[in-house]
Structure formats: structure tokens, C-alpha cells
Amino acid sequence: MQTLSDVFEPSVRQKKLTCTYHTDIEHPYIVSDRTKVREILLNVISNAIKYTPEGGHIAVSVKELPAEEPKTGRYTFTVQDDGIGMSEEYLPHIFEEFTREHTSTESKVIGTGLGLPIVKALVEWMHGSIDVQSKPGAGTTVTITLGFPLADEAQKRVEEQDAEGDAARLRGCRILLAEDNDLNAEIVVTILEESGLTVERTADGERCIEALKAHPAGYYDAILMDIQMPNMDDYQAAKIIRDLSGNYRTIPIIAMTANAFDEDRQKALSVGMDAHLAKPVDVERLFGILRKVIR
């Protein structure tokens, strides 16, 4: 919940929204596919922020339910907003791909309609359930219920040590960030610098290459690069970097993209990148990837 708050706080502040987070749980440690759980919540909260007008309110909560089996936990995740909402007629179609009740012209909100189909697929893959209640002008409530095995004491200790260790072992590393969006850049810079890393930011692929060549090989420990940038995108920049002479070509490059599809990951790897990171940035996954690629 703290990670979600950190990720969305700049967007919430920009739209002058009020966003509250509440937990009511007995067992805080579970065994799960952390990436998929967070992708579900990131999608749902992103929608709530996108479709809630300035000054609105969003409430995110997780509540533990009575367990159905020993050594398991059942949790209900609820995201409630007072945004534009959806009509009763449209609700049966919300999980269909490429459907939207409001056009971007009507609502002034740009979107693809892919978020909830992805969420539903992930929830069903994890044997959970999802329910959406909404009314036009009164907002939307998304309720997701998932079950997990509970972590034992040994698993808890390993998890805590791994999370602390990744950030600690990266302290002092120098990262070159190529990101044209000021808000996204602020989030990444804050996350890394608070953990003791040094970050230098450029606004596009061309300036990223210039910054890299302005210093001796090895000056930067890794490059974080947004896929969609002006002048030169990260695919073009990565190809040029990999064609440079000497040790420049071996610097780890991590692609950052709002598109978390497998084809995007494959394309990033095909041009010589070392890893692919979906946005909004998952803090622990970011540190895990950096720890893996920085030698």
C-alpha cells in the first residue's frame, strides 16, 4: 500500500485529488506473484485517477476475510472513486477489449479501454473474483477478492533481507535517466536518490547518448530509458549505444514503458536492452532489476 501511495502521489497532487489508503489485515505476509498483484492494483487505481475530475476523492483499501482453508488468506481490495462513473447499460461490456462508454472528445480523457480486460484476465488467472459497481456522475467501485498461501517465518526473513539488500547494495551507483515527462522523471529520481543512488536526467535519446559519450566508459552504472521520447526514441538510442566502441556498448539499458505487453518486452530485448520495466514504476521490481543488471 505504501508503494502504491508513493507511485500515485504526484498524479494525485497534480489533479488536486484526495486519495486515502486503509488496511484491515491480520496476516501481512503472503506468498504471491507480486508483479501480477501490483499490475492489477496499478491498473485499477490509474483508472480511478484518470476518470475522477479535479478535486475528487479516491479510497483504496484492503481487508482480510475469514480464511476458507488453513494457512491461507483471503483479501478484498477495493478502489472507490467519485468520478464520472458508467451507465448500467455499459457495465456488462467493461471487460470487453477496445470498448469505451465515453469518447476522449466527450470526457477529455484519453484511453484505450484495455485496462479492465487485462485486470479481469489476471484476477481469473489467480482464481479470484472482480466486481464493478458504477453510476453516471456518482463514481465507480471496483472490488477484487484474491486468496494466497500465508508466508511462514523463514519466507518472511528472506523477503525482508532481499528487499533491504537490493537497495543497500546499489547505494552509490550512478544512473543515467532518459525521460521526457517531468512528472515521471521526478518519481524515478526521488525513488533512486532516497536510496542513495545518483541520478542524472536527460530529456530524449539524443541527449542521453551525448551525456554517455561526455564521460569515460564506466562512469554510469546503468541507463533507464523511456520508450516514447521526442527526437529519438529508446529503440533507436539503444541501437546506437550498442554500436559504440569500447565498453560503452556493454552498459546495462533498462526500457521503461506504460505498455506491459510481451511484444514490447521482446522488442526492447531485440535491440540490445537488458530488461523491460512497466510504468507506473514498481519500486521493488526496479531495484531488483538494477541489482541484477549492474555487475
Short mmCIF file of C-alpha atoms in Angstrom, two decimals:
data_model
loop_
_atom_site.label_atom_id
_atom_site.label_comp_id
_atom_site.label_asym_id
_atom_site.label_seq_id
_atom_site.Cartn_x
_atom_site.Cartn_y
_atom_site.Cartn_z
CA MET A 1 0.00 0.00 0.00
CA GLN A 2 2.89 2.34 0.73
CA THR A 3 4.39 1.63 -2.69
CA LEU A 4 1.08 2.43 -4.38
CA SER A 5 0.83 5.67 -2.43
CA ASP A 6 4.37 6.65 -3.46
CA VAL A 7 3.75 5.86 -7.14
CA PHE A 8 0.48 7.78 -7.48
CA GLU A 9 1.11 10.68 -5.11
CA PRO A 10 2.43 13.03 -7.86
CA SER A 11 -0.60 12.33 -10.11
CA VAL A 12 -2.99 12.78 -7.18
CA ARG A 13 -1.32 16.06 -6.25
CA GLN A 14 -1.37 17.30 -9.85
CA LYS A 15 -5.16 16.76 -10.15
CA LYS A 16 -5.79 18.09 -6.62
CA LEU A 17 -7.41 14.79 -5.63
CA THR A 18 -7.73 13.31 -2.15
CA CYS A 19 -6.55 9.70 -2.02
CA THR A 20 -6.77 7.61 1.16
CA TYR A 21 -5.31 4.16 1.86
CA HIS A 22 -6.63 1.81 4.53
CA THR A 23 -5.66 -1.70 5.62
CA ASP A 24 -7.55 -4.09 7.89
CA ILE A 25 -5.49 -7.30 7.88
CA GLU A 26 -4.25 -9.92 10.29
CA HIS A 27 -1.56 -11.57 8.13
CA PRO A 28 0.61 -9.01 6.24
CA TYR A 29 2.92 -11.60 4.63
CA ILE A 30 1.66 -13.78 1.79
CA VAL A 31 3.17 -15.90 -0.98
CA SER A 32 2.13 -14.46 -4.35
CA ASP A 33 3.13 -13.33 -7.81
CA ARG A 34 3.89 -9.80 -6.63
CA THR A 35 4.19 -8.37 -10.16
CA LYS A 36 0.71 -9.52 -11.18
CA VAL A 37 -0.93 -8.37 -7.95
CA ARG A 38 0.58 -4.92 -8.35
CA GLU A 39 -0.30 -4.77 -12.05
CA ILE A 40 -3.94 -5.39 -11.10
CA LEU A 41 -3.96 -2.61 -8.50
CA LEU A 42 -1.93 -0.18 -10.62
CA ASN A 43 -4.43 -0.54 -13.49
CA VAL A 44 -7.50 -0.04 -11.30
CA ILE A 45 -6.09 2.93 -9.40
CA SER A 46 -4.83 4.51 -12.63
CA ASN A 47 -8.39 4.35 -14.00
CA ALA A 48 -9.79 5.91 -10.84
CA ILE A 49 -7.34 8.81 -11.10
CA LYS A 50 -7.93 9.21 -14.83
CA TYR A 51 -11.73 9.34 -14.59
CA THR A 52 -12.05 11.39 -11.39
CA PRO A 53 -12.29 15.14 -12.01
CA GLU A 54 -10.08 17.63 -10.23
CA GLY A 55 -10.86 17.89 -6.53
CA GLY A 56 -12.41 14.42 -6.30
CA HIS A 57 -11.78 11.63 -3.82
CA ILE A 58 -10.37 8.09 -4.18
CA ALA A 59 -10.29 5.46 -1.43
CA VAL A 60 -8.08 2.37 -1.65
CA SER A 61 -8.45 -0.38 0.92
CA VAL A 62 -7.50 -3.99 1.57
CA LYS A 63 -9.39 -6.13 4.09
CA GLU A 64 -8.62 -9.68 5.16
CA LEU A 65 -11.60 -12.04 5.06
CA PRO A 66 -12.11 -15.25 7.06
CA ALA A 67 -9.87 -17.98 5.64
CA GLU A 68 -11.50 -20.83 3.74
CA GLU A 69 -8.56 -23.20 4.31
CA PRO A 70 -5.75 -23.48 6.91
CA LYS A 71 -2.57 -21.47 6.24
CA THR A 72 -4.28 -19.35 3.58
CA GLY A 73 -5.52 -15.78 3.50
CA ARG A 74 -8.37 -14.15 1.56
CA TYR A 75 -8.19 -10.43 0.86
CA THR A 76 -10.60 -7.94 -0.65
CA PHE A 77 -9.04 -4.99 -2.47
CA THR A 78 -11.43 -2.07 -3.03
CA VAL A 79 -10.85 1.06 -5.13
CA GLN A 80 -13.66 3.59 -4.86
CA ASP A 81 -13.89 6.97 -6.59
CA ASP A 82 -16.47 9.73 -7.05
CA GLY A 83 -15.59 10.26 -10.71
CA ILE A 84 -17.63 10.32 -13.91
CA GLY A 85 -18.92 6.75 -13.46
CA MET A 86 -20.57 4.46 -16.04
CA SER A 87 -24.14 3.71 -17.04
CA GLU A 88 -25.94 0.50 -16.07
CA GLU A 89 -26.23 -0.39 -19.75
CA TYR A 90 -22.48 -0.13 -20.29
CA LEU A 91 -21.35 -2.15 -17.25
CA PRO A 92 -21.80 -5.60 -18.89
CA HIS A 93 -19.28 -4.52 -21.58
CA ILE A 94 -16.49 -3.13 -19.39
CA PHE A 95 -14.34 -6.26 -19.68
CA GLU A 96 -14.50 -6.33 -23.47
CA GLU A 97 -11.39 -5.12 -25.29
CA PHE A 98 -11.46 -1.76 -27.08
CA THR A 99 -14.75 -0.61 -25.56
CA ARG A 100 -15.38 2.79 -24.00
CA GLU A 101 -18.61 4.47 -22.93
CA HIS A 102 -17.17 7.98 -23.22
CA THR A 103 -15.07 9.14 -26.13
CA SER A 104 -11.99 11.25 -25.43
CA THR A 105 -13.83 14.19 -27.03
CA GLU A 106 -16.73 13.86 -24.60
CA SER A 107 -14.76 13.22 -21.42
CA LYS A 108 -11.47 14.95 -22.29
CA VAL A 109 -9.78 11.73 -21.11
CA ILE A 110 -7.60 9.69 -23.45
CA GLY A 111 -7.57 5.90 -23.05
CA THR A 112 -7.56 2.62 -24.93
CA GLY A 113 -10.13 0.61 -22.98
CA LEU A 114 -7.62 -2.18 -22.36
CA GLY A 115 -7.11 -1.77 -18.61
CA LEU A 116 -10.06 -3.73 -17.21
CA PRO A 117 -9.81 -6.67 -19.65
CA ILE A 118 -6.19 -7.09 -18.51
CA VAL A 119 -7.22 -6.84 -14.85
CA LYS A 120 -10.02 -9.41 -15.29
CA ALA A 121 -7.67 -11.84 -17.05
CA LEU A 122 -5.08 -11.54 -14.26
CA VAL A 123 -7.69 -11.90 -11.50
CA GLU A 124 -9.16 -15.02 -13.11
CA TRP A 125 -5.66 -16.45 -13.65
CA MET A 126 -5.16 -16.08 -9.89
CA HIS A 127 -8.55 -17.77 -9.22
CA GLY A 128 -10.02 -14.58 -7.81
CA SER A 129 -13.12 -12.51 -8.50
CA ILE A 130 -13.78 -8.92 -9.59
CA ASP A 131 -16.94 -6.83 -9.27
CA VAL A 132 -17.58 -3.33 -10.63
CA GLN A 133 -20.40 -1.08 -9.43
CA SER A 134 -20.92 2.33 -11.03
CA LYS A 135 -23.40 5.13 -11.70
CA PRO A 136 -23.01 8.13 -14.02
CA GLY A 137 -21.81 11.13 -12.06
CA ALA A 138 -21.59 9.14 -8.82
CA GLY A 139 -18.35 7.27 -9.33
CA THR A 140 -17.16 3.68 -9.55
CA THR A 141 -16.27 0.99 -7.01
CA VAL A 142 -14.04 -1.93 -8.06
CA THR A 143 -13.86 -4.86 -5.64
CA ILE A 144 -11.30 -7.63 -6.16
CA THR A 145 -11.02 -10.73 -3.97
CA LEU A 146 -7.89 -12.89 -4.07
CA GLY A 147 -6.63 -15.81 -1.99
CA PHE A 148 -2.99 -16.58 -1.14
CA PRO A 149 -0.92 -19.03 0.91
CA LEU A 150 0.36 -17.36 4.07
CA ALA A 151 4.14 -16.93 4.36
CA ASP A 152 5.99 -18.80 7.08
CA GLU A 153 8.64 -17.23 9.30
CA ALA A 154 11.57 -18.35 7.12
CA GLN A 155 10.00 -16.84 3.99
CA LYS A 156 9.37 -13.57 5.84
CA ARG A 157 13.03 -13.26 6.86
CA VAL A 158 14.29 -13.98 3.33
CA GLU A 159 11.90 -11.42 1.83
CA GLU A 160 12.87 -8.69 4.28
CA GLN A 161 16.59 -9.31 3.76
CA ASP A 162 16.26 -9.36 -0.05
CA ALA A 163 14.29 -6.10 -0.17
CA GLU A 164 16.73 -4.29 2.09
CA GLY A 165 19.74 -5.85 0.38
CA ASP A 166 18.90 -4.75 -3.17
CA ALA A 167 18.69 -1.07 -2.26
CA ALA A 168 21.70 -1.25 0.08
CA ARG A 169 23.97 -2.91 -2.49
CA LEU A 170 23.06 -0.30 -5.12
CA ARG A 171 23.94 2.67 -2.90
CA GLY A 172 26.46 4.92 -4.65
CA CYS A 173 25.62 3.75 -8.19
CA ARG A 174 25.21 6.40 -10.88
CA ILE A 175 22.14 6.11 -13.14
CA LEU A 176 21.53 7.95 -16.43
CA LEU A 177 17.78 8.56 -16.85
CA ALA A 178 16.29 9.37 -20.27
CA GLU A 179 12.70 10.54 -19.68
CA ASP A 180 10.91 13.47 -21.34
CA ASN A 181 7.96 13.57 -18.93
CA ASP A 182 8.82 15.79 -15.95
CA LEU A 183 6.40 14.08 -13.58
CA ASN A 184 7.60 10.56 -14.43
CA ALA A 185 11.20 11.69 -14.13
CA GLU A 186 10.54 13.25 -10.71
CA ILE A 187 9.10 9.94 -9.43
CA VAL A 188 12.07 7.85 -10.58
CA VAL A 189 14.68 10.36 -9.41
CA THR A 190 13.07 10.60 -5.96
CA ILE A 191 12.86 6.82 -5.56
CA LEU A 192 16.50 6.27 -6.51
CA GLU A 193 18.07 9.22 -4.71
CA GLU A 194 16.25 8.42 -1.46
CA SER A 195 18.06 5.04 -1.56
CA GLY A 196 21.48 6.59 -2.06
CA LEU A 197 21.87 6.39 -5.84
CA THR A 198 22.95 9.33 -8.01
CA VAL A 199 20.70 10.15 -10.98
CA GLU A 200 21.40 12.39 -13.98
CA ARG A 201 18.44 13.06 -16.25
CA THR A 202 18.19 13.79 -19.97
CA ALA A 203 15.01 14.52 -21.92
CA ASP A 204 15.48 12.40 -25.05
CA GLY A 205 17.57 9.71 -26.72
CA GLU A 206 19.97 12.11 -28.45
CA ARG A 207 20.88 13.89 -25.22
CA CYS A 208 21.22 10.53 -23.49
CA ILE A 209 23.86 9.46 -25.99
CA GLU A 210 25.61 12.84 -25.68
CA ALA A 211 25.72 12.51 -21.89
CA LEU A 212 27.06 8.96 -22.15
CA LYS A 213 29.84 9.95 -24.58
CA ALA A 214 30.76 13.02 -22.48
CA HIS A 215 32.10 10.74 -19.74
CA PRO A 216 34.52 7.82 -19.74
CA ALA A 217 33.11 4.30 -20.07
CA GLY A 218 32.03 3.03 -16.66
CA TYR A 219 31.02 6.48 -15.36
CA TYR A 220 27.36 5.43 -15.43
CA ASP A 221 26.35 2.09 -13.97
CA ALA A 222 23.10 1.78 -15.93
CA ILE A 223 20.66 3.64 -18.20
CA LEU A 224 16.92 3.89 -17.54
CA MET A 225 15.23 4.86 -20.78
CA ASP A 226 11.61 5.74 -21.61
CA ILE A 227 10.41 4.16 -24.85
CA GLN A 228 8.43 7.11 -26.24
CA MET A 229 10.60 10.20 -26.37
CA PRO A 230 10.89 13.11 -28.83
CA ASN A 231 13.73 13.39 -31.39
CA MET A 232 14.95 9.83 -30.82
CA ASP A 233 13.09 7.04 -29.05
CA ASP A 234 14.79 4.46 -26.86
CA TYR A 235 14.88 1.76 -29.54
CA GLN A 236 16.96 3.99 -31.83
CA ALA A 237 19.12 5.20 -28.93
CA ALA A 238 19.78 1.66 -27.71
CA LYS A 239 20.90 0.56 -31.19
CA ILE A 240 23.35 3.49 -31.39
CA ILE A 241 24.73 2.81 -27.91
CA ARG A 242 25.27 -0.85 -28.74
CA ASP A 243 27.23 0.22 -31.85
CA LEU A 244 29.60 2.47 -29.88
CA SER A 245 33.19 1.35 -29.48
CA GLY A 246 34.76 0.03 -26.31
CA ASN A 247 32.97 -0.55 -23.03
CA TYR A 248 30.11 1.88 -23.77
CA ARG A 249 28.29 -0.86 -25.62
CA THR A 250 28.08 -3.08 -22.53
CA ILE A 251 26.35 -0.60 -20.19
CA PRO A 252 23.04 -2.05 -18.90
CA ILE A 253 19.98 -0.42 -20.52
CA ILE A 254 16.52 -0.81 -18.98
CA ALA A 255 13.45 0.16 -21.02
CA MET A 256 10.57 1.87 -19.22
CA THR A 257 7.14 1.78 -20.85
CA ALA A 258 3.46 2.13 -19.99
CA ASN A 259 2.80 -0.81 -22.34
CA ALA A 260 3.41 -4.01 -20.39
CA PHE A 261 2.78 -6.35 -23.32
CA ASP A 262 5.11 -9.20 -24.18
CA GLU A 263 5.80 -7.82 -27.67
CA ASP A 264 7.14 -4.59 -26.14
CA ARG A 265 9.47 -6.57 -23.91
CA GLN A 266 10.66 -8.68 -26.85
CA LYS A 267 11.30 -5.59 -28.99
CA ALA A 268 13.30 -3.96 -26.19
CA LEU A 269 15.46 -7.06 -25.80
CA SER A 270 15.90 -7.41 -29.58
CA VAL A 271 17.64 -4.02 -29.86
CA GLY A 272 20.12 -4.87 -27.11
CA MET A 273 18.39 -3.74 -23.94
CA ASP A 274 18.92 -5.77 -20.80
CA ALA A 275 15.47 -5.54 -19.20
CA HIS A 276 11.96 -4.12 -19.55
CA LEU A 277 10.14 -2.26 -16.76
CA ALA A 278 6.43 -1.38 -16.88
CA LYS A 279 5.15 2.01 -15.69
CA PRO A 280 3.97 3.15 -13.20
CA VAL A 281 7.26 2.04 -11.70
CA ASP A 282 7.15 -0.82 -9.18
CA VAL A 283 9.81 0.23 -6.66
CA GLU A 284 10.92 -3.23 -5.56
CA ARG A 285 10.97 -4.53 -9.15
CA LEU A 286 13.07 -1.52 -10.20
CA PHE A 287 15.67 -2.24 -7.53
CA GLY A 288 15.55 -5.95 -8.30
CA ILE A 289 16.28 -5.33 -11.99
CA LEU A 290 19.05 -2.83 -11.25
CA ARG A 291 20.62 -5.27 -8.80
CA LYS A 292 20.52 -7.98 -11.47
CA VAL A 293 22.00 -5.99 -14.37
CA ILE A 294 24.61 -3.90 -12.53
CA ARG A 295 27.69 -6.02 -12.04
#
